[in-house]
mmCIF file of C-alpha atoms in Angstrom:
data_model
loop_
_atom_site.group_PDB
_atom_site.id
_atom_site.type_symbol
_atom_site.label_atom_id
_atom_site.label_comp_id
_atom_site.label_asym_id
_atom_site.label_seq_id
_atom_site.Cartn_x
_atom_site.Cartn_y
_atom_site.Cartn_z
ATOM 1 C CA UNK W 1328 -0.181 -0.046 -0.099
ATOM 2 C CA UNK W 1329 1.217 3.485 -0.898
ATOM 3 C CA UNK W 1330 1.889 6.035 1.634
ATOM 4 C CA UNK W 1331 -1.045 8.188 -0.122
ATOM 5 C CA UNK W 1332 -3.305 4.927 0.679
ATOM 6 C CA UNK W 1333 -2.097 5.046 3.735
ATOM 7 C CA UNK W 1334 -2.660 8.534 4.607
ATOM 8 C CA UNK W 1335 -6.703 8.506 3.564
ATOM 9 C CA UNK W 1336 -7.148 5.101 4.476
ATOM 10 C CA UNK W 1337 -6.483 5.955 8.020
ATOM 11 C CA UNK W 1338 -7.737 9.837 7.692
ATOM 12 C CA UNK W 1339 -4.708 10.773 10.482
ATOM 13 C CA UNK W 1340 -6.015 14.373 10.756
ATOM 14 C CA UNK W 1341 -2.656 16.689 10.794
ATOM 15 C CA UNK W 1342 -1.348 14.724 7.568
ATOM 16 C CA UNK W 1343 -4.579 15.307 5.339
ATOM 17 C CA UNK W 1344 -4.698 18.487 6.618
ATOM 18 C CA UNK W 1345 -1.507 19.398 5.089
ATOM 19 C CA UNK W 1346 -1.963 17.782 1.719
ATOM 20 C CA UNK W 1347 -5.398 19.803 1.477
ATOM 21 C CA UNK W 1348 -4.171 22.880 1.839
ATOM 22 C CA UNK W 1349 -0.628 22.365 -0.586
ATOM 23 C CA UNK W 1350 -3.755 21.029 -3.157
ATOM 24 C CA UNK W 1351 -6.284 23.886 -2.408
ATOM 25 C CA UNK W 1352 -4.538 26.564 -0.690
ATOM 26 C CA UNK W 1353 -6.684 29.521 0.118
ATOM 27 C CA UNK W 1354 -9.870 28.474 -2.577
ATOM 28 C CA UNK W 1355 -11.788 26.572 0.015
ATOM 29 C CA UNK W 1356 -12.820 28.167 3.528
ATOM 30 C CA UNK W 1357 -11.873 26.207 6.213
ATOM 31 C CA UNK W 1358 -15.240 25.195 8.285
ATOM 32 C CA UNK W 1359 -13.793 22.450 10.769
ATOM 33 C CA UNK W 1360 -12.304 23.080 13.988
ATOM 34 C CA UNK W 1361 -9.061 24.251 14.542
ATOM 35 C CA UNK W 1362 -9.310 26.487 11.332
ATOM 36 C CA UNK W 1363 -9.018 23.067 9.541
ATOM 37 C CA UNK W 1364 -11.254 21.872 6.451
ATOM 38 C CA UNK W 1365 -14.308 20.412 6.829
ATOM 39 C CA UNK W 1366 -14.530 16.857 5.206
ATOM 40 C CA UNK W 1367 -17.672 15.867 4.311
ATOM 41 C CA UNK W 1368 -16.928 12.475 2.800
ATOM 42 C CA UNK W 1369 -13.572 10.313 2.124
ATOM 43 C CA UNK W 1370 -12.766 7.093 0.266
ATOM 44 C CA UNK W 1371 -11.454 5.210 -2.210
ATOM 45 C CA UNK W 1372 -12.057 5.653 -5.571
ATOM 46 C CA UNK W 1373 -11.998 4.606 -9.680
ATOM 47 C CA UNK W 1374 -13.786 5.761 -12.423
ATOM 48 C CA UNK W 1375 -17.182 3.592 -12.161
ATOM 49 C CA UNK W 1376 -17.616 5.972 -8.962
ATOM 50 C CA UNK W 1377 -17.170 8.996 -10.730
ATOM 51 C CA UNK W 1378 -21.248 8.789 -11.725
ATOM 52 C CA UNK W 1379 -22.654 8.467 -8.533
ATOM 53 C CA UNK W 1380 -20.426 11.468 -6.984
ATOM 54 C CA UNK W 1381 -20.952 13.747 -9.663
ATOM 55 C CA UNK W 1382 -24.813 13.149 -9.176
ATOM 56 C CA UNK W 1383 -24.775 13.513 -5.177
ATOM 57 C CA UNK W 1384 -23.337 16.684 -5.745
ATOM 58 C CA UNK W 1385 -26.345 17.691 -8.584
ATOM 59 C CA UNK W 1386 -29.000 16.070 -6.420
ATOM 60 C CA UNK W 1387 -27.962 17.672 -3.125
ATOM 61 C CA UNK W 1388 -27.184 20.839 -4.191
ATOM 62 C CA UNK W 1389 -23.740 21.116 -2.780
ATOM 63 C CA UNK W 1390 -21.079 23.886 -2.147
ATOM 64 C CA UNK W 1391 -17.565 22.049 -1.970
ATOM 65 C CA UNK W 1392 -14.371 20.942 -3.535
ATOM 66 C CA UNK W 1393 -14.177 16.863 -4.634
ATOM 67 C CA UNK W 1394 -10.265 16.147 -4.763
ATOM 68 C CA UNK W 1395 -9.246 13.167 -6.439
ATOM 69 C CA UNK W 1396 -5.945 11.865 -6.247
ATOM 70 C CA UNK W 1397 -3.956 9.114 -7.683
ATOM 71 C CA UNK W 1398 -0.138 8.664 -6.931
ATOM 72 C CA UNK W 1399 0.950 11.993 -7.500
ATOM 73 C CA UNK W 1400 -1.405 13.213 -9.602
ATOM 74 C CA UNK W 1401 -4.542 15.233 -8.315
ATOM 75 C CA UNK W 1402 -7.367 16.921 -9.565
ATOM 76 C CA UNK W 1403 -9.982 18.471 -8.362
ATOM 77 C CA UNK W 1404 -14.153 19.707 -8.912
ATOM 78 C CA UNK W 1405 -15.609 23.034 -7.711
ATOM 79 C CA UNK W 1406 -18.971 22.795 -6.882
ATOM 80 C CA UNK W 1407 -21.336 25.554 -6.301
ATOM 81 C CA UNK W 1408 -25.115 24.680 -5.233
ATOM 82 C CA UNK W 1409 -24.408 21.244 -7.278
ATOM 83 C CA UNK W 1410 -23.187 22.754 -10.668
ATOM 84 C CA UNK W 1411 -19.871 22.180 -11.391
ATOM 85 C CA UNK W 1412 -17.944 25.801 -11.002
ATOM 86 C CA UNK W 1413 -14.475 24.900 -11.893
ATOM 87 C CA UNK W 1414 -11.376 22.905 -12.038
ATOM 88 C CA UNK W 1415 -7.775 22.552 -11.176
ATOM 89 C CA UNK W 1416 -5.387 19.958 -11.577
ATOM 90 C CA UNK W 1417 -1.482 18.859 -11.979
ATOM 91 C CA UNK W 1418 -1.159 16.936 -15.101
ATOM 92 C CA UNK W 1419 0.409 19.402 -17.298
ATOM 93 C CA UNK W 1420 -1.508 18.463 -20.308
ATOM 94 C CA UNK W 1421 -4.080 20.181 -18.504
ATOM 95 C CA UNK W 1422 -3.014 23.489 -18.212
ATOM 96 C CA UNK W 1423 -4.527 26.506 -19.431
ATOM 97 C CA UNK W 1424 -1.367 27.154 -21.627
ATOM 98 C CA UNK W 1425 -1.334 23.468 -23.226
ATOM 99 C CA UNK W 1426 -4.970 22.930 -23.719
ATOM 100 C CA UNK W 1427 -4.957 26.618 -25.974
ATOM 101 C CA UNK W 1428 -1.788 25.674 -27.951
ATOM 102 C CA UNK W 1429 -3.216 22.423 -28.396
ATOM 103 C CA UNK W 1430 -6.484 24.369 -29.966
ATOM 104 C CA UNK W 1431 -4.222 26.324 -32.138
ATOM 105 C CA UNK W 1432 -5.411 29.737 -30.058
ATOM 106 C CA UNK W 1433 -1.589 30.088 -28.693
ATOM 107 C CA UNK W 1434 1.503 29.434 -30.278
ATOM 108 C CA UNK W 1435 4.372 26.978 -28.582
ATOM 109 C CA UNK W 1436 5.704 29.975 -26.686
ATOM 110 C CA UNK W 1437 2.509 31.454 -25.587
ATOM 111 C CA UNK W 1438 1.118 28.437 -24.353
ATOM 112 C CA UNK W 1439 4.768 27.537 -22.396
ATOM 113 C CA UNK W 1440 4.421 31.655 -21.267
ATOM 114 C CA UNK W 1441 0.387 30.969 -19.536
ATOM 115 C CA UNK W 1442 1.894 27.408 -18.335
ATOM 116 C CA UNK W 1443 4.791 29.091 -16.486
ATOM 117 C CA UNK W 1444 2.304 31.861 -14.692
ATOM 118 C CA UNK W 1445 -0.071 29.020 -13.823
ATOM 119 C CA UNK W 1446 2.571 27.043 -12.307
ATOM 120 C CA UNK W 1447 4.205 29.771 -10.601
ATOM 121 C CA UNK W 1448 0.918 32.424 -9.412
ATOM 122 C CA UNK W 1449 -1.801 30.141 -10.078
ATOM 123 C CA UNK W 1450 -5.098 30.168 -12.206
ATOM 124 C CA UNK W 1451 -6.475 33.230 -11.714
ATOM 125 C CA UNK W 1452 -3.252 35.361 -13.010
ATOM 126 C CA UNK W 1453 -2.634 32.666 -15.974
ATOM 127 C CA UNK W 1454 -6.542 33.937 -16.947
ATOM 128 C CA UNK W 1455 -5.583 37.153 -16.701
ATOM 129 C CA UNK W 1456 -3.328 36.732 -19.278
ATOM 130 C CA UNK W 1457 -5.865 35.703 -21.655
ATOM 131 C CA UNK W 1458 -8.844 37.715 -23.148
ATOM 132 C CA UNK W 1459 -12.137 37.051 -21.166
ATOM 133 C CA UNK W 1460 -14.068 35.170 -23.772
ATOM 134 C CA UNK W 1461 -10.700 32.573 -24.246
ATOM 135 C CA UNK W 1462 -9.977 31.955 -20.531
ATOM 136 C CA UNK W 1463 -13.769 31.066 -19.965
ATOM 137 C CA UNK W 1464 -13.560 28.466 -22.944
ATOM 138 C CA UNK W 1465 -10.221 27.512 -21.688
ATOM 139 C CA UNK W 1466 -11.462 26.562 -17.665
ATOM 140 C CA UNK W 1467 -14.335 25.004 -19.450
ATOM 141 C CA UNK W 1468 -12.345 22.694 -21.538
ATOM 142 C CA UNK W 1469 -10.332 22.110 -18.667
ATOM 143 C CA UNK W 1470 -12.846 21.153 -16.805
ATOM 144 C CA UNK W 1471 -14.285 18.216 -19.495
ATOM 145 C CA UNK W 1472 -10.272 16.993 -19.355
ATOM 146 C CA UNK W 1473 -10.111 16.511 -16.109
ATOM 147 C CA UNK W 1474 -13.932 14.724 -15.673
ATOM 148 C CA UNK W 1475 -12.797 12.863 -18.629
ATOM 149 C CA UNK W 1476 -9.445 11.791 -17.021
ATOM 150 C CA UNK W 1477 -10.796 10.770 -14.055
ATOM 151 C CA UNK W 1478 -12.284 7.841 -15.779
ATOM 152 C CA UNK W 1479 -9.352 6.167 -15.974
ATOM 153 C CA UNK W 1480 -8.475 6.094 -12.156
ATOM 154 C CA UNK W 1481 -8.365 2.805 -11.097
ATOM 155 C CA UNK W 1482 -6.834 2.750 -7.770
ATOM 156 C CA UNK W 1483 -7.636 6.709 -6.242
ATOM 157 C CA UNK W 1484 -8.746 7.933 -3.272
ATOM 158 C CA UNK W 1485 -11.513 11.123 -2.807
ATOM 159 C CA UNK W 1486 -12.088 13.849 -0.411
ATOM 160 C CA UNK W 1487 -15.163 16.166 -0.607
ATOM 161 C CA UNK W 1488 -14.648 19.128 1.445
ATOM 162 C CA UNK W 1489 -17.484 21.418 2.343
ATOM 163 C CA UNK W 1490 -17.906 25.058 1.840
ATOM 164 C CA UNK W 1491 -18.746 27.783 -1.078
ATOM 165 C CA UNK W 1492 -15.404 27.754 -3.053
ATOM 166 C CA UNK W 1493 -13.487 31.002 -3.108
ATOM 167 C CA UNK W 1494 -11.670 31.369 -6.739
ATOM 168 C CA UNK W 1495 -10.726 34.743 -6.505
ATOM 169 C CA UNK W 1496 -10.318 35.966 -9.822
ATOM 170 C CA UNK W 1497 -11.177 32.533 -11.542
ATOM 171 C CA UNK W 1498 -14.341 33.285 -14.094
ATOM 172 C CA UNK W 1499 -16.762 30.409 -12.231
ATOM 173 C CA UNK W 1500 -18.936 28.536 -14.304
ATOM 174 C CA UNK W 1501 -21.986 26.376 -13.939
ATOM 175 C CA UNK W 1502 -21.662 22.850 -15.554
ATOM 176 C CA UNK W 1503 -23.967 20.170 -15.025
ATOM 177 C CA UNK W 1504 -22.518 17.578 -12.882
ATOM 178 C CA UNK W 1505 -24.268 14.573 -15.044
ATOM 179 C CA UNK W 1506 -23.416 16.136 -18.305
ATOM 180 C CA UNK W 1507 -20.074 16.385 -17.719
ATOM 181 C CA UNK W 1508 -20.256 12.425 -16.487
ATOM 182 C CA UNK W 1509 -22.440 11.748 -19.967
ATOM 183 C CA UNK W 1510 -19.192 13.626 -22.227
ATOM 184 C CA UNK W 1511 -16.682 11.982 -20.482
ATOM 185 C CA UNK W 1512 -17.947 8.684 -20.786
ATOM 186 C CA UNK W 1513 -18.326 9.161 -24.439
ATOM 187 C CA UNK W 1514 -14.751 10.486 -24.694
ATOM 188 C CA UNK W 1515 -13.214 7.449 -22.879
ATOM 189 C CA UNK W 1516 -15.042 5.351 -24.842
ATOM 190 C CA UNK W 1517 -13.998 7.102 -28.153
ATOM 191 C CA UNK W 1518 -10.414 6.932 -26.428
ATOM 192 C CA UNK W 1519 -11.306 3.027 -25.453
ATOM 193 C CA UNK W 1520 -12.522 2.339 -29.153
ATOM 194 C CA UNK W 1521 -9.676 4.588 -30.871
ATOM 195 C CA UNK W 1522 -12.098 6.557 -32.354
ATOM 196 C CA UNK W 1523 -11.332 9.745 -33.921
ATOM 197 C CA UNK W 1524 -12.232 13.015 -31.533
ATOM 198 C CA UNK W 1525 -14.493 15.359 -32.298
ATOM 199 C CA UNK W 1526 -13.315 19.073 -33.166
ATOM 200 C CA UNK W 1527 -13.973 21.643 -30.371
ATOM 201 C CA UNK W 1528 -13.494 24.868 -31.713
ATOM 202 C CA UNK W 1529 -11.558 27.627 -29.711
ATOM 203 C CA UNK W 1530 -12.285 31.506 -29.571
ATOM 204 C CA UNK W 1531 -9.692 33.491 -31.554
ATOM 205 C CA UNK W 1532 -8.042 35.725 -28.989
#
């Protein structure tokens, strides 16, 4: 059993709090005792459970952050009143600059610059480099990519942190969790069957 599995299985409060602070930073309020994040639920995760977790968030109109981890990969989905308001990821190919470069909106140099800013200063700073429409498109696409990638997770863990996300200067989305789940499953099936991925048009900055 790896270190992360031991940590989450035993839910060691101090160690888990430190991990969540690295992942969430100031994007979530600390509503628990002792200025800690309030954890609604936690457990093992695989892509088979994704639909259930998304449905729970939507049906119960939850505010919070769904943190999903496997080895050194970490992704976050933010919920506001049951809708997905945004996402985050430490995967290079899910950085805003890389998504925009792959879509042809930015050249390689421009994409690398946005990636560098996001990794150094955060998503809000990276988004501020872009026209508003382009930033919203990139955030939307990142969220869809994150949900699709979650179907590939097999031996991960999840933590649901309660509270309304505080995304700062990052534009807030409002995406249907079940709509994302269905699209993610379609993308997963396309990948599994090696289908041609439909072209997604990006706004021209």
